Amino acid sequence: MSRRPYIAANWKMNKTAAEADEFLDAFLPTQSAGGPEGVICPTYLALARVAERCAGTPVGSAAQNMHFEDSGAFTGEVSAPMLLDLGVDAVILGHSERRQLFGETDEALARKVRRAIEAGLQPILCVGETEAERRSNDTDAVLSHQVLTDLAEVHDADLAKVVIAYEPIWAIGTGLTATPEQAQESIQFIRNLLRGRDTAVADRVRILYGGSVKPANAAELLALPDVDGALVGGAALDPDDFGAIVAAAPAE
Ligand code: PEP
């Protein structure tokens, strides 16, 4: 089953709108149709600019979070209709920094994933274990709980609209990368969980690896049979490094 590679740049709390423009000036001219699906995830404040600049190019734009309600008394939040209004294509949900630092729960994520799909935004759902959970052999249990709970409100027929990012927390921003064996094993495990929901759809869901992906290790990780792309943090701040990672993705 061939799946189009998906490479997402998670800028986290980095880059003003002017700095986003500088990145796009260098990056967008290097991208052509028919390559991997590339998506830039800036802060909310640079999102309008990035969505506007990426419209009509092979590169998409994504938010780093959203609320499951469309409007209301939720100070500091943004909703799916607001993102769509800017022309945004996708939304990262459940990044480990939001789970660990801002109390994101799997129950809220189940509602967010459902709302994103209903609204027509592509959810990029992040899952992954801590270092302690891996050491105590709890990786599979943690992944099972996160994947099954967070996707509980998605109809089987809609599962392929979700992009899943397997991000071992011990590998994010640490310079430690999962070995190719660890990445393949956990991503294959996630795909098998999806087979429990729907065998045919499981083969169509794109599952990314995230955690210290760099130009030097991207080709090896992206060539793994169940790895369909990458969610890139630090190395995505530089247009040349991110361009090299996109270029390392195999053809569909
Ligand atoms: C991330 O932001 O999800 C991430 C994987 O970061 P880094 O590539 O810096 O480890």
CSV table of C-alpha atoms and ligand atoms in Angstrom, one decimal:
chain,number,residue,atom,x,y,z
A,1,MET,CA,0.0,0.0,0.0
A,2,SER,CA,1.6,3.3,-1.0
A,3,ARG,CA,1.0,6.3,1.2
A,4,ARG,CA,2.1,9.8,0.3
A,5,PRO,CA,4.9,10.9,2.7
A,6,TYR,CA,3.9,13.7,5.1
A,7,ILE,CA,6.5,16.0,6.6
A,8,ALA,CA,5.4,18.6,9.2
A,9,ALA,CA,7.4,21.5,10.6
A,10,ASN,CA,6.4,22.2,14.2
A,11,TRP,CA,7.8,25.6,15.0
A,12,LYS,CA,6.5,25.5,18.6
A,13,MET,CA,6.8,29.0,20.2
A,14,ASN,CA,9.3,30.3,17.6
A,15,LYS,CA,9.3,32.8,14.8
A,16,THR,CA,7.4,36.1,14.4
A,17,ALA,CA,5.4,36.7,11.2
A,18,ALA,CA,8.4,38.5,9.7
A,19,GLU,CA,10.7,35.5,10.5
A,20,ALA,CA,8.1,33.2,9.0
A,21,ASP,CA,8.2,35.2,5.8
A,22,GLU,CA,12.0,34.9,5.7
A,23,PHE,CA,11.7,31.1,6.1
A,24,LEU,CA,9.0,30.9,3.3
A,25,ASP,CA,11.1,33.1,1.0
A,26,ALA,CA,13.8,30.5,1.1
A,27,PHE,CA,11.7,27.3,1.4
A,28,LEU,CA,8.7,27.7,-0.9
A,29,PRO,CA,10.7,28.1,-4.2
A,30,THR,CA,12.3,24.8,-3.5
A,31,GLN,CA,9.0,22.8,-3.3
A,32,SER,CA,7.2,21.4,-6.3
A,33,ALA,CA,4.0,19.5,-6.7
A,34,GLY,CA,4.2,15.7,-6.6
A,35,GLY,CA,6.6,15.5,-3.7
A,36,PRO,CA,5.8,14.7,-0.1
A,37,GLU,CA,3.0,16.6,1.6
A,38,GLY,CA,4.8,19.4,3.5
A,39,VAL,CA,3.0,21.3,6.3
A,40,ILE,CA,4.2,24.3,8.3
A,41,CYS,CA,2.9,24.7,11.9
A,42,PRO,CA,3.7,28.2,13.1
A,43,THR,CA,2.3,30.0,16.2
A,44,TYR,CA,-1.3,31.4,15.9
A,45,LEU,CA,0.2,34.9,15.4
A,46,ALA,CA,2.1,33.9,12.2
A,47,LEU,CA,-0.6,31.4,11.0
A,48,ALA,CA,-2.6,33.9,8.9
A,49,ARG,CA,0.6,34.9,7.1
A,50,VAL,CA,1.8,31.3,6.6
A,51,ALA,CA,-1.6,30.2,5.4
A,52,GLU,CA,-1.8,33.1,2.9
A,53,ARG,CA,1.7,32.5,1.6
A,54,CYS,CA,1.2,28.7,1.2
A,55,ALA,CA,-2.2,28.9,-0.5
A,56,GLY,CA,-1.7,27.7,-4.1
A,57,THR,CA,1.7,26.2,-3.3
A,58,PRO,CA,2.4,22.5,-2.6
A,59,VAL,CA,2.9,23.4,1.0
A,60,GLY,CA,0.1,23.4,3.6
A,61,SER,CA,-0.4,25.2,6.9
A,62,ALA,CA,-1.4,23.8,10.3
A,63,ALA,CA,-2.1,25.1,13.8
A,64,GLN,CA,-0.4,23.7,16.9
A,65,ASN,CA,-3.7,23.2,18.9
A,66,MET,CA,-7.4,24.1,18.9
A,67,HIS,CA,-10.4,23.9,21.2
A,68,PHE,CA,-13.2,21.4,20.5
A,69,GLU,CA,-16.0,24.0,20.9
A,70,ASP,CA,-16.6,26.4,18.0
A,71,SER,CA,-16.9,29.5,20.2
A,72,GLY,CA,-17.6,30.6,23.8
A,73,ALA,CA,-16.1,31.6,27.1
A,74,PHE,CA,-12.7,29.9,26.6
A,75,THR,CA,-10.1,32.6,27.1
A,76,GLY,CA,-6.9,32.1,25.1
A,77,GLU,CA,-8.3,29.4,22.8
A,78,VAL,CA,-9.1,29.2,19.1
A,79,SER,CA,-11.6,27.0,17.3
A,80,ALA,CA,-11.8,25.0,14.1
A,81,PRO,CA,-14.0,27.6,12.2
A,82,MET,CA,-11.4,30.3,13.0
A,83,LEU,CA,-8.6,28.2,11.6
A,84,LEU,CA,-10.7,27.4,8.5
A,85,ASP,CA,-11.4,31.1,8.1
A,86,LEU,CA,-7.7,31.6,7.6
A,87,GLY,CA,-7.4,28.9,5.1
A,88,VAL,CA,-5.5,26.5,7.4
A,89,ASP,CA,-5.3,22.9,6.4
A,90,ALA,CA,-4.5,20.9,9.5
A,91,VAL,CA,-4.0,21.0,13.2
A,92,ILE,CA,-1.5,19.3,15.6
A,93,LEU,CA,-3.4,17.7,18.5
A,94,GLY,CA,-2.0,16.2,21.6
A,95,HIS,CA,1.6,17.2,21.2
A,96,SER,CA,3.5,15.9,24.3
A,97,GLU,CA,4.4,19.5,25.3
A,98,ARG,CA,0.6,20.2,25.5
A,99,ARG,CA,0.0,17.0,27.4
A,100,GLN,CA,2.8,17.4,29.8
A,101,LEU,CA,2.9,21.2,30.4
A,102,PHE,CA,-0.7,22.2,29.8
A,103,GLY,CA,-2.7,19.3,31.1
A,104,GLU,CA,-4.1,18.1,27.7
A,105,THR,CA,-6.2,14.9,28.4
A,106,ASP,CA,-7.1,12.0,26.1
A,107,GLU,CA,-10.8,12.7,26.8
A,108,ALA,CA,-10.4,16.3,25.5
A,109,LEU,CA,-8.4,15.0,22.6
A,110,ALA,CA,-11.1,12.6,21.5
A,111,ARG,CA,-13.4,15.6,21.2
A,112,LYS,CA,-10.8,17.7,19.4
A,113,VAL,CA,-10.0,15.0,16.8
A,114,ARG,CA,-13.7,14.5,16.1
A,115,ARG,CA,-14.3,18.2,15.7
A,116,ALA,CA,-11.3,18.7,13.4
A,117,ILE,CA,-12.6,16.0,11.1
A,118,GLU,CA,-16.1,17.2,11.1
A,119,ALA,CA,-14.9,20.7,10.3
A,120,GLY,CA,-12.6,19.5,7.4
A,121,LEU,CA,-9.3,20.1,9.2
A,122,GLN,CA,-6.7,17.3,9.1
A,123,PRO,CA,-5.8,16.3,12.6
A,124,ILE,CA,-2.1,15.4,13.2
A,125,LEU,CA,-2.5,13.4,16.4
A,126,CYS,CA,0.6,13.0,18.5
A,127,VAL,CA,1.2,10.0,20.8
A,128,GLY,CA,4.2,8.6,22.6
A,129,GLU,CA,5.7,7.3,25.8
A,130,THR,CA,8.0,8.8,28.4
A,131,GLU,CA,11.5,7.4,29.0
A,132,ALA,CA,10.3,5.9,32.3
A,133,GLU,CA,7.3,4.2,30.5
A,134,ARG,CA,9.7,2.7,27.9
A,135,ARG,CA,12.1,1.5,30.6
A,136,SER,CA,9.2,-0.3,32.5
A,137,ASN,CA,8.0,-1.9,29.2
A,138,ASP,CA,4.8,0.1,29.2
A,139,THR,CA,5.2,1.6,25.7
A,140,ASP,CA,2.6,-0.6,24.1
A,141,ALA,CA,0.1,0.0,26.9
A,142,VAL,CA,0.5,3.8,26.7
A,143,LEU,CA,0.2,3.9,22.9
A,144,SER,CA,-2.9,1.7,23.0
A,145,HIS,CA,-4.6,3.9,25.6
A,146,GLN,CA,-3.7,7.1,23.7
A,147,VAL,CA,-4.6,5.9,20.2
A,148,LEU,CA,-7.8,4.1,21.1
A,149,THR,CA,-9.1,6.8,23.4
A,150,ASP,CA,-8.1,9.8,21.2
A,151,LEU,CA,-9.7,8.1,18.1
A,152,ALA,CA,-12.7,6.7,19.9
A,153,GLU,CA,-15.1,9.3,18.4
A,154,VAL,CA,-13.8,9.0,14.8
A,155,HIS,CA,-15.9,6.8,12.5
A,156,ASP,CA,-13.9,3.9,10.9
A,157,ALA,CA,-14.6,5.4,7.5
A,158,ASP,CA,-12.9,8.7,8.6
A,159,LEU,CA,-9.8,7.1,10.2
A,160,ALA,CA,-7.6,7.7,7.1
A,161,LYS,CA,-8.2,11.5,7.5
A,162,VAL,CA,-6.1,11.4,10.6
A,163,VAL,CA,-2.3,11.6,10.5
A,164,ILE,CA,-0.7,10.1,13.6
A,165,ALA,CA,2.7,11.1,14.8
A,166,TYR,CA,4.5,8.7,17.0
A,167,GLU,CA,6.8,10.8,19.1
A,168,PRO,CA,8.7,9.1,22.0
A,169,ILE,CA,8.9,11.9,24.5
A,170,TRP,CA,12.5,11.1,25.4
A,171,ALA,CA,13.5,11.8,21.8
A,172,ILE,CA,11.8,15.2,21.5
A,173,GLY,CA,14.3,18.1,21.5
A,174,THR,CA,16.9,16.0,23.2
A,175,GLY,CA,19.1,15.0,20.3
A,176,LEU,CA,18.2,11.3,21.1
A,177,THR,CA,16.6,9.6,18.2
A,178,ALA,CA,14.7,6.4,18.4
A,179,THR,CA,16.6,3.6,16.6
A,180,PRO,CA,15.1,2.6,13.3
A,181,GLU,CA,14.1,-0.7,15.0
A,182,GLN,CA,12.3,1.2,17.8
A,183,ALA,CA,10.6,3.6,15.4
A,184,GLN,CA,9.4,0.8,13.1
A,185,GLU,CA,8.3,-1.4,16.0
A,186,SER,CA,6.1,1.2,17.7
A,187,ILE,CA,4.7,2.5,14.4
A,188,GLN,CA,3.8,-1.0,13.3
A,189,PHE,CA,2.2,-1.5,16.7
A,190,ILE,CA,0.1,1.6,16.2
A,191,ARG,CA,-0.9,0.4,12.7
A,192,ASN,CA,-1.9,-3.0,14.1
A,193,LEU,CA,-4.1,-1.2,16.7
A,194,LEU,CA,-5.8,0.5,13.8
A,195,ARG,CA,-6.3,-2.8,12.1
A,196,GLY,CA,-8.4,-3.7,15.1
A,197,ARG,CA,-10.7,-0.9,14.1
A,198,ASP,CA,-10.7,-1.4,10.3
A,199,THR,CA,-8.2,-3.5,8.4
A,200,ALA,CA,-8.4,-1.7,5.0
A,201,VAL,CA,-8.3,1.8,6.5
A,202,ALA,CA,-5.3,0.9,8.7
A,203,ASP,CA,-3.2,0.5,5.6
A,204,ARG,CA,-4.2,4.0,4.4
A,205,VAL,CA,-3.4,6.0,7.7
A,206,ARG,CA,-0.2,7.9,7.6
A,207,ILE,CA,1.9,7.4,10.7
A,208,LEU,CA,4.9,9.8,11.2
A,209,TYR,CA,7.9,9.5,13.4
A,210,GLY,CA,8.9,12.5,15.5
A,211,GLY,CA,11.9,13.0,17.8
A,212,SER,CA,15.2,14.7,16.8
A,213,VAL,CA,14.8,14.1,13.1
A,214,LYS,CA,17.6,15.9,11.3
A,215,PRO,CA,18.9,15.9,7.7
A,216,ALA,CA,21.6,13.3,8.8
A,217,ASN,CA,19.1,10.7,10.1
A,218,ALA,CA,16.0,11.5,8.0
A,219,ALA,CA,16.6,9.2,5.0
A,220,GLU,CA,17.1,6.1,7.2
A,221,LEU,CA,14.0,6.8,9.3
A,222,LEU,CA,11.8,7.7,6.3
A,223,ALA,CA,12.7,4.5,4.5
A,224,LEU,CA,11.2,2.3,7.2
A,225,PRO,CA,8.2,0.3,5.9
A,226,ASP,CA,5.6,1.7,8.3
A,227,VAL,CA,7.0,5.2,8.7
A,228,ASP,CA,5.1,7.6,6.4
A,229,GLY,CA,6.8,10.8,7.2
A,230,ALA,CA,8.2,13.0,10.0
A,231,LEU,CA,7.1,15.6,12.5
A,232,VAL,CA,10.1,17.9,12.9
A,233,GLY,CA,10.8,20.4,15.6
A,234,GLY,CA,14.2,22.0,16.0
A,235,ALA,CA,15.5,21.1,12.5
A,236,ALA,CA,12.4,22.7,10.9
A,237,LEU,CA,13.4,26.2,12.0
A,238,ASP,CA,16.0,26.3,9.2
A,239,PRO,CA,14.7,26.3,5.6
A,240,ASP,CA,17.7,24.4,4.3
A,241,ASP,CA,17.6,21.7,7.0
A,242,PHE,CA,13.8,21.3,6.7
A,243,GLY,CA,14.2,21.2,2.9
A,244,ALA,CA,16.8,18.5,3.2
A,245,ILE,CA,14.4,16.4,5.4
A,246,VAL,CA,11.6,16.8,2.9
A,247,ALA,CA,13.9,15.9,0.1
A,248,ALA,CA,14.9,12.7,2.0
A,249,ALA,CA,11.4,11.3,1.9
A,250,PRO,CA,11.0,8.5,-0.6
A,251,ALA,CA,8.6,8.9,-3.5
A,252,GLU,CA,5.1,7.6,-2.8
B,1,PEP,C1,8.4,18.0,17.9
B,1,PEP,O1,8.4,19.2,18.0
B,1,PEP,O2,7.4,17.3,17.9
B,1,PEP,C2,9.7,17.4,17.8
B,1,PEP,C3,9.8,16.2,17.4
B,1,PEP,O3,10.8,18.2,18.1
B,1,PEP,P1,12.4,17.8,17.7
B,1,PEP,O4,12.4,17.5,16.3
B,1,PEP,O5,13.1,19.1,18.0
B,1,PEP,O6,12.8,16.7,18.6
